[in-house]
Amino acid sequence: MEIFQQLTFLERGIAAGLLIGFISPLIGAFLLVRRMTIISEGLSHVTLTGITAGVLMMQTSAVFAFINPLYTGLLAALAGSLLIEKLRQVYKHFQELAIPIILSAGVGLSAVMISIAETGYTEWYAYLFGSILTVTLSDLLFIFLTGVLSMLIIGFFYKELLSISFDQEFASTSGISVRKINFLFSLLIALVISMSMKVVGILLVGALITLPVAAAILFAKSFRHVLLLGIIFGEAAVLGGIVSSYYLNVATGGMIVVTGIIILIGAAAVKKLLPEGFFSKEETA
């Protein structure tokens, strides 16, 4: 805690960005294997619903004045991820319907509550598109704690998460509790989205989860390589975006995503220039 207190506002933003750039590709890799990368878009809008609810609660009663909207956003993201899993069970043959249903509900509720809240444009802009200048000490502490929790979950349940991501039926017959691990994975997604919103922004967090992994898979020989390269590309996108946004005086979240797109385009160009078969795929995870 004392270390965080010594950081300047810019250093807090950079530290938060580096944490997010490290963890987001990890979740993106598992979502890629599950072919569920679009889930981050739906949950980001549900997270906005939680944030607007938190802001309204702060404004309507002094009892809730202590509430940090990041925490209500986390609860909304967790509830949304669990609801998506439930809807995927209800629509077994049309599971893709779960995402647009949740996304639509999130956008609609957010729009209504934003119109009611007595909040300026600047605050909502920071939540929607991110701003490292608005990262407070409590925000950085929240990002750090959620990041540590995410890493602990991945570390302790890596094999189970990997097994279920590749083949849920095999994992079930192997004695793995699919429902328990899916709940933990839902918690992971909620944690990553909620911790990323202040730096990248709610509308852009899905890009930071997806773009580094999309670049990594072009070169990776195994799932572990996807994780490693995804982290490298994610950190490069965050650092490049923060530096360029500082000198260009533009939105940090937007520049992080633009940098991620540039990295992806560069990776695709390099892959095309290399001789065919230069990167041979391995089946091991």
mmCIF file of C-alpha atoms in Angstrom:
data_model
loop_
_atom_site.group_PDB
_atom_site.id
_atom_site.type_symbol
_atom_site.label_atom_id
_atom_site.label_comp_id
_atom_site.label_asym_id
_atom_site.label_seq_id
_atom_site.Cartn_x
_atom_site.Cartn_y
_atom_site.Cartn_z
ATOM 1 C CA MET A 1 0.000 0.000 0.000
ATOM 2 C CA GLU A 2 2.833 2.411 0.859
ATOM 3 C CA ILE A 3 4.438 1.720 -2.523
ATOM 4 C CA PHE A 4 1.243 2.723 -4.316
ATOM 5 C CA GLN A 5 0.964 5.931 -2.271
ATOM 6 C CA GLN A 6 4.382 7.074 -3.477
ATOM 7 C CA LEU A 7 3.398 6.835 -7.149
ATOM 8 C CA THR A 8 2.404 9.915 -9.124
ATOM 9 C CA PHE A 9 -0.902 9.969 -11.036
ATOM 10 C CA LEU A 10 0.907 9.106 -14.282
ATOM 11 C CA GLU A 11 2.863 6.273 -12.657
ATOM 12 C CA ARG A 12 -0.371 4.880 -11.220
ATOM 13 C CA GLY A 13 -1.874 4.795 -14.694
ATOM 14 C CA ILE A 14 1.175 3.082 -16.207
ATOM 15 C CA ALA A 15 1.292 0.498 -13.401
ATOM 16 C CA ALA A 16 -2.402 -0.240 -13.887
ATOM 17 C CA GLY A 17 -1.912 -0.549 -17.641
ATOM 18 C CA LEU A 18 0.971 -3.007 -17.266
ATOM 19 C CA LEU A 19 -1.071 -5.205 -14.930
ATOM 20 C CA ILE A 20 -3.978 -5.221 -17.355
ATOM 21 C CA GLY A 21 -1.724 -5.858 -20.355
ATOM 22 C CA PHE A 22 -0.333 -8.917 -18.577
ATOM 23 C CA ILE A 23 -3.597 -10.535 -17.486
ATOM 24 C CA SER A 24 -6.009 -9.703 -20.326
ATOM 25 C CA PRO A 25 -4.256 -11.906 -22.952
ATOM 26 C CA LEU A 26 -4.318 -14.841 -20.517
ATOM 27 C CA ILE A 27 -8.101 -14.740 -20.425
ATOM 28 C CA GLY A 28 -8.198 -14.041 -24.152
ATOM 29 C CA ALA A 29 -6.262 -17.250 -24.859
ATOM 30 C CA PHE A 30 -8.791 -19.394 -23.000
ATOM 31 C CA LEU A 31 -11.683 -17.565 -24.685
ATOM 32 C CA LEU A 32 -10.026 -18.180 -28.057
ATOM 33 C CA VAL A 33 -9.838 -21.932 -27.449
ATOM 34 C CA ARG A 34 -13.468 -21.912 -26.338
ATOM 35 C CA ARG A 35 -14.403 -19.845 -29.406
ATOM 36 C CA MET A 36 -16.085 -17.334 -27.096
ATOM 37 C CA THR A 37 -14.013 -14.177 -27.578
ATOM 38 C CA ILE A 38 -17.182 -12.156 -28.272
ATOM 39 C CA ILE A 39 -18.289 -12.736 -24.666
ATOM 40 C CA SER A 40 -16.013 -9.916 -23.522
ATOM 41 C CA GLU A 41 -18.046 -7.425 -25.557
ATOM 42 C CA GLY A 42 -21.318 -8.483 -23.972
ATOM 43 C CA LEU A 43 -19.934 -8.454 -20.440
ATOM 44 C CA SER A 44 -18.308 -5.056 -20.887
ATOM 45 C CA HIS A 45 -21.731 -3.526 -21.500
ATOM 46 C CA VAL A 46 -23.147 -5.325 -18.476
ATOM 47 C CA THR A 47 -20.248 -3.900 -16.450
ATOM 48 C CA LEU A 48 -21.321 -0.423 -17.546
ATOM 49 C CA THR A 49 -24.755 -1.194 -16.101
ATOM 50 C CA GLY A 50 -23.145 -1.977 -12.753
ATOM 51 C CA ILE A 51 -21.118 1.220 -12.841
ATOM 52 C CA THR A 52 -24.132 3.398 -13.596
ATOM 53 C CA ALA A 53 -26.048 1.650 -10.818
ATOM 54 C CA GLY A 54 -23.193 2.400 -8.414
ATOM 55 C CA VAL A 55 -23.111 6.065 -9.457
ATOM 56 C CA LEU A 56 -26.879 6.385 -8.953
ATOM 57 C CA MET A 57 -26.665 4.768 -5.522
ATOM 58 C CA MET A 58 -23.980 7.269 -4.511
ATOM 59 C CA GLN A 59 -26.128 10.171 -5.664
ATOM 60 C CA THR A 60 -29.439 9.069 -4.164
ATOM 61 C CA SER A 61 -28.379 8.250 -0.603
ATOM 62 C CA ALA A 62 -25.597 9.238 1.757
ATOM 63 C CA VAL A 63 -25.562 5.634 2.980
ATOM 64 C CA PHE A 64 -24.003 4.572 -0.338
ATOM 65 C CA ALA A 65 -21.587 7.501 -0.607
ATOM 66 C CA PHE A 66 -18.625 5.200 0.091
ATOM 67 C CA ILE A 67 -19.384 2.912 -2.882
ATOM 68 C CA ASN A 68 -16.777 2.693 -5.625
ATOM 69 C CA PRO A 69 -18.493 2.111 -9.006
ATOM 70 C CA LEU A 70 -15.690 -0.315 -9.915
ATOM 71 C CA TYR A 71 -17.015 -2.752 -7.325
ATOM 72 C CA THR A 72 -20.610 -2.566 -8.535
ATOM 73 C CA GLY A 73 -19.266 -3.006 -12.060
ATOM 74 C CA LEU A 74 -17.471 -6.179 -10.937
ATOM 75 C CA LEU A 75 -20.665 -7.569 -9.402
ATOM 76 C CA ALA A 76 -22.600 -6.805 -12.581
ATOM 77 C CA ALA A 77 -19.939 -8.464 -14.738
ATOM 78 C CA LEU A 78 -20.007 -11.581 -12.560
ATOM 79 C CA ALA A 79 -23.808 -11.720 -12.650
ATOM 80 C CA GLY A 80 -23.735 -11.233 -16.415
ATOM 81 C CA SER A 81 -21.182 -14.006 -16.973
ATOM 82 C CA LEU A 82 -23.244 -16.445 -14.907
ATOM 83 C CA LEU A 83 -26.407 -15.432 -16.770
ATOM 84 C CA ILE A 84 -24.664 -16.044 -20.107
ATOM 85 C CA GLU A 85 -23.768 -19.565 -18.982
ATOM 86 C CA LYS A 86 -27.400 -20.122 -17.982
ATOM 87 C CA LEU A 87 -28.707 -18.830 -21.311
ATOM 88 C CA ARG A 88 -26.257 -21.054 -23.186
ATOM 89 C CA GLN A 89 -27.850 -24.000 -21.403
ATOM 90 C CA VAL A 90 -31.362 -22.798 -22.211
ATOM 91 C CA TYR A 91 -30.549 -22.256 -25.907
ATOM 92 C CA LYS A 92 -28.487 -25.417 -26.372
ATOM 93 C CA HIS A 93 -28.803 -25.353 -30.158
ATOM 94 C CA PHE A 94 -28.547 -21.557 -30.464
ATOM 95 C CA GLN A 95 -25.956 -20.703 -27.810
ATOM 96 C CA GLU A 96 -24.752 -17.653 -29.735
ATOM 97 C CA LEU A 97 -28.013 -15.911 -28.760
ATOM 98 C CA ALA A 98 -26.801 -15.529 -25.167
ATOM 99 C CA ILE A 99 -24.299 -12.771 -25.985
ATOM 100 C CA PRO A 100 -26.610 -10.364 -27.892
ATOM 101 C CA ILE A 101 -29.326 -10.853 -25.276
ATOM 102 C CA ILE A 102 -26.991 -9.829 -22.451
ATOM 103 C CA LEU A 103 -25.392 -7.072 -24.525
ATOM 104 C CA SER A 104 -28.775 -5.558 -25.416
ATOM 105 C CA ALA A 105 -29.947 -5.648 -21.812
ATOM 106 C CA GLY A 106 -26.708 -4.041 -20.643
ATOM 107 C CA VAL A 107 -26.853 -1.228 -23.188
ATOM 108 C CA GLY A 108 -30.534 -0.512 -22.526
ATOM 109 C CA LEU A 109 -30.235 -0.381 -18.748
ATOM 110 C CA SER A 110 -27.041 1.671 -18.943
ATOM 111 C CA ALA A 111 -28.638 4.241 -21.252
ATOM 112 C CA VAL A 112 -31.589 4.684 -18.901
ATOM 113 C CA MET A 113 -29.463 5.091 -15.769
ATOM 114 C CA ILE A 114 -26.940 7.396 -17.467
ATOM 115 C CA SER A 115 -29.811 9.689 -18.462
ATOM 116 C CA ILE A 116 -30.961 9.775 -14.830
ATOM 117 C CA ALA A 117 -27.556 10.230 -13.200
ATOM 118 C CA GLU A 118 -26.415 13.776 -12.500
ATOM 119 C CA THR A 119 -22.923 13.176 -13.791
ATOM 120 C CA GLY A 120 -20.800 15.134 -16.213
ATOM 121 C CA TYR A 121 -19.652 13.953 -19.627
ATOM 122 C CA THR A 122 -16.000 13.721 -18.553
ATOM 123 C CA GLU A 123 -16.614 11.005 -15.960
ATOM 124 C CA TRP A 124 -18.607 8.828 -18.351
ATOM 125 C CA TYR A 125 -15.992 9.380 -21.070
ATOM 126 C CA ALA A 126 -13.301 8.024 -18.729
ATOM 127 C CA TYR A 127 -15.333 4.901 -18.043
ATOM 128 C CA LEU A 128 -16.269 4.343 -21.686
ATOM 129 C CA PHE A 129 -12.905 4.998 -23.338
ATOM 130 C CA GLY A 130 -10.416 4.907 -20.470
ATOM 131 C CA SER A 131 -8.035 7.480 -19.045
ATOM 132 C CA ILE A 132 -4.861 6.768 -17.084
ATOM 133 C CA LEU A 133 -5.083 10.267 -15.616
ATOM 134 C CA THR A 134 -8.237 9.302 -13.686
ATOM 135 C CA VAL A 135 -6.727 6.202 -12.020
ATOM 136 C CA THR A 136 -6.889 6.922 -8.287
ATOM 137 C CA LEU A 137 -5.038 5.152 -5.481
ATOM 138 C CA SER A 138 -8.146 3.108 -4.644
ATOM 139 C CA ASP A 139 -8.558 2.214 -8.341
ATOM 140 C CA LEU A 140 -4.959 0.982 -8.534
ATOM 141 C CA LEU A 141 -5.415 -1.062 -5.369
ATOM 142 C CA PHE A 142 -8.587 -2.595 -6.835
ATOM 143 C CA ILE A 143 -6.766 -3.443 -10.076
ATOM 144 C CA PHE A 144 -3.853 -4.956 -8.159
ATOM 145 C CA LEU A 145 -6.055 -7.110 -5.906
ATOM 146 C CA THR A 146 -8.247 -8.349 -8.766
ATOM 147 C CA GLY A 147 -5.116 -9.058 -10.801
ATOM 148 C CA VAL A 148 -3.577 -11.115 -8.003
ATOM 149 C CA LEU A 149 -6.844 -13.027 -7.536
ATOM 150 C CA SER A 150 -7.005 -13.719 -11.274
ATOM 151 C CA MET A 151 -3.444 -15.045 -11.324
ATOM 152 C CA LEU A 152 -4.108 -17.273 -8.318
ATOM 153 C CA ILE A 153 -7.178 -18.786 -9.974
ATOM 154 C CA ILE A 154 -5.273 -19.416 -13.215
ATOM 155 C CA GLY A 155 -2.297 -20.859 -11.338
ATOM 156 C CA PHE A 156 -4.269 -23.253 -9.151
ATOM 157 C CA PHE A 157 -6.765 -24.371 -11.806
ATOM 158 C CA TYR A 158 -4.682 -24.122 -14.984
ATOM 159 C CA LYS A 159 -5.001 -27.791 -15.949
ATOM 160 C CA GLU A 160 -8.738 -27.859 -15.276
ATOM 161 C CA LEU A 161 -9.335 -24.636 -17.215
ATOM 162 C CA LEU A 162 -7.267 -25.955 -20.106
ATOM 163 C CA SER A 163 -9.020 -29.326 -20.159
ATOM 164 C CA ILE A 164 -12.512 -27.836 -20.142
ATOM 165 C CA SER A 165 -11.560 -25.246 -22.756
ATOM 166 C CA PHE A 166 -10.471 -27.922 -25.219
ATOM 167 C CA ASP A 167 -13.037 -30.659 -24.454
ATOM 168 C CA GLN A 168 -15.720 -30.321 -21.781
ATOM 169 C CA GLU A 169 -17.033 -33.863 -22.258
ATOM 170 C CA PHE A 170 -13.591 -35.398 -21.744
ATOM 171 C CA ALA A 171 -12.996 -33.176 -18.724
ATOM 172 C CA SER A 172 -16.305 -34.282 -17.213
ATOM 173 C CA THR A 173 -15.516 -37.977 -17.680
ATOM 174 C CA SER A 174 -12.082 -37.339 -16.122
ATOM 175 C CA GLY A 175 -13.722 -36.274 -12.877
ATOM 176 C CA ILE A 176 -13.422 -32.509 -13.286
ATOM 177 C CA SER A 177 -16.374 -30.489 -11.997
ATOM 178 C CA VAL A 178 -17.298 -28.632 -15.167
ATOM 179 C CA ARG A 179 -19.849 -26.440 -13.404
ATOM 180 C CA LYS A 180 -17.348 -25.383 -10.722
ATOM 181 C CA ILE A 181 -14.595 -24.571 -13.228
ATOM 182 C CA ASN A 182 -17.016 -22.700 -15.497
ATOM 183 C CA PHE A 183 -18.035 -20.602 -12.505
ATOM 184 C CA LEU A 184 -14.381 -19.823 -11.773
ATOM 185 C CA PHE A 185 -13.840 -18.942 -15.422
ATOM 186 C CA SER A 186 -16.858 -16.637 -15.320
ATOM 187 C CA LEU A 187 -15.321 -14.996 -12.259
ATOM 188 C CA LEU A 188 -12.047 -14.575 -14.144
ATOM 189 C CA ILE A 189 -13.716 -12.820 -17.069
ATOM 190 C CA ALA A 190 -15.611 -10.528 -14.711
ATOM 191 C CA LEU A 191 -12.412 -9.664 -12.818
ATOM 192 C CA VAL A 192 -10.439 -8.838 -15.963
ATOM 193 C CA ILE A 193 -13.157 -6.683 -17.489
ATOM 194 C CA SER A 194 -13.807 -4.769 -14.282
ATOM 195 C CA MET A 195 -10.094 -4.135 -13.670
ATOM 196 C CA SER A 196 -9.540 -2.937 -17.238
ATOM 197 C CA MET A 197 -12.320 -0.393 -17.553
ATOM 198 C CA LYS A 198 -10.493 2.571 -15.993
ATOM 199 C CA VAL A 199 -7.464 2.299 -18.320
ATOM 200 C CA VAL A 200 -8.815 0.864 -21.573
ATOM 201 C CA GLY A 201 -12.469 1.760 -21.188
ATOM 202 C CA ILE A 202 -15.559 -0.423 -21.133
ATOM 203 C CA LEU A 203 -16.198 -0.186 -24.867
ATOM 204 C CA LEU A 204 -12.601 -1.148 -25.736
ATOM 205 C CA VAL A 205 -11.673 -3.770 -23.142
ATOM 206 C CA GLY A 206 -12.717 -6.599 -25.467
ATOM 207 C CA ALA A 207 -10.077 -5.479 -27.954
ATOM 208 C CA LEU A 208 -7.257 -5.759 -25.404
ATOM 209 C CA ILE A 209 -8.431 -9.270 -24.545
ATOM 210 C CA THR A 210 -8.623 -10.334 -28.197
ATOM 211 C CA LEU A 211 -5.997 -8.477 -30.280
ATOM 212 C CA PRO A 212 -2.796 -9.685 -28.534
ATOM 213 C CA VAL A 213 -4.009 -13.288 -28.715
ATOM 214 C CA ALA A 214 -4.978 -12.867 -32.371
ATOM 215 C CA ALA A 215 -1.397 -11.759 -33.105
ATOM 216 C CA ALA A 216 0.120 -14.477 -30.905
ATOM 217 C CA ILE A 217 -1.714 -17.356 -32.582
ATOM 218 C CA LEU A 218 -0.038 -16.500 -35.891
ATOM 219 C CA PHE A 219 3.322 -17.636 -34.494
ATOM 220 C CA ALA A 220 2.527 -19.888 -31.518
ATOM 221 C CA LYS A 221 3.399 -23.585 -31.649
ATOM 222 C CA SER A 222 1.394 -24.483 -28.546
ATOM 223 C CA PHE A 223 -1.102 -23.045 -26.086
ATOM 224 C CA ARG A 224 1.720 -22.013 -23.756
ATOM 225 C CA HIS A 225 3.271 -20.069 -26.611
ATOM 226 C CA VAL A 226 -0.057 -18.325 -27.174
ATOM 227 C CA LEU A 227 -0.038 -17.252 -23.524
ATOM 228 C CA LEU A 228 3.572 -16.028 -23.625
ATOM 229 C CA LEU A 229 3.330 -14.181 -26.932
ATOM 230 C CA GLY A 230 -0.075 -12.794 -25.972
ATOM 231 C CA ILE A 231 1.434 -11.238 -22.839
ATOM 232 C CA ILE A 232 4.321 -9.753 -24.848
ATOM 233 C CA PHE A 233 1.984 -8.268 -27.462
ATOM 234 C CA GLY A 234 -0.435 -7.092 -24.761
ATOM 235 C CA GLU A 235 2.262 -5.247 -22.834
ATOM 236 C CA ALA A 236 3.598 -3.746 -26.070
ATOM 237 C CA ALA A 237 0.115 -2.495 -26.954
ATOM 238 C CA VAL A 238 -0.372 -0.950 -23.514
ATOM 239 C CA LEU A 239 3.035 0.761 -23.391
ATOM 240 C CA GLY A 240 2.828 1.920 -27.003
ATOM 241 C CA GLY A 241 -0.698 3.221 -26.465
ATOM 242 C CA ILE A 242 0.163 5.102 -23.269
ATOM 243 C CA VAL A 243 3.273 6.736 -24.735
ATOM 244 C CA SER A 244 1.593 7.719 -28.007
ATOM 245 C CA SER A 245 -1.531 9.042 -26.254
ATOM 246 C CA TYR A 246 0.665 11.177 -23.992
ATOM 247 C CA TYR A 247 2.480 12.841 -26.903
ATOM 248 C CA LEU A 248 -0.544 13.054 -29.202
ATOM 249 C CA ASN A 249 -2.900 14.156 -26.408
ATOM 250 C CA VAL A 250 -5.606 11.653 -27.357
ATOM 251 C CA ALA A 251 -7.652 9.016 -25.493
ATOM 252 C CA THR A 252 -5.430 6.404 -23.849
ATOM 253 C CA GLY A 253 -7.800 3.485 -24.338
ATOM 254 C CA GLY A 254 -8.240 4.274 -28.003
ATOM 255 C CA MET A 255 -4.489 4.462 -28.625
ATOM 256 C CA ILE A 256 -3.921 1.172 -26.784
ATOM 257 C CA VAL A 257 -6.395 -0.508 -29.120
ATOM 258 C CA VAL A 258 -4.948 1.207 -32.205
ATOM 259 C CA THR A 259 -1.467 0.054 -31.160
ATOM 260 C CA GLY A 260 -2.849 -3.456 -30.735
ATOM 261 C CA ILE A 261 -4.271 -3.337 -34.271
ATOM 262 C CA ILE A 262 -0.921 -2.122 -35.636
ATOM 263 C CA ILE A 263 0.821 -5.013 -33.854
ATOM 264 C CA LEU A 264 -1.681 -7.469 -35.332
ATOM 265 C CA ILE A 265 -1.215 -6.083 -38.851
ATOM 266 C CA GLY A 266 2.569 -6.180 -38.413
ATOM 267 C CA ALA A 267 2.419 -9.761 -37.140
ATOM 268 C CA ALA A 268 0.287 -10.811 -40.111
ATOM 269 C CA ALA A 269 2.718 -9.127 -42.517
ATOM 270 C CA VAL A 270 5.717 -10.838 -40.929
ATOM 271 C CA LYS A 271 3.943 -14.197 -41.027
ATOM 272 C CA LYS A 272 3.207 -13.728 -44.720
ATOM 273 C CA LEU A 273 6.834 -12.857 -45.521
ATOM 274 C CA LEU A 274 8.217 -15.896 -43.736
ATOM 275 C CA PRO A 275 8.581 -19.149 -45.692
ATOM 276 C CA GLU A 276 5.661 -21.571 -45.433
ATOM 277 C CA GLY A 277 6.087 -24.053 -42.609
ATOM 278 C CA PHE A 278 8.514 -21.782 -40.716
ATOM 279 C CA PHE A 279 6.242 -22.107 -37.698
ATOM 280 C CA SER A 280 5.203 -25.730 -37.400
ATOM 281 C CA LYS A 281 2.190 -26.317 -35.182
ATOM 282 C CA GLU A 282 2.411 -28.706 -32.258
ATOM 283 C CA GLU A 283 -0.564 -30.414 -30.707
ATOM 284 C CA THR A 284 0.701 -30.121 -27.141
ATOM 285 C CA ALA A 285 -0.768 -27.474 -24.868
#
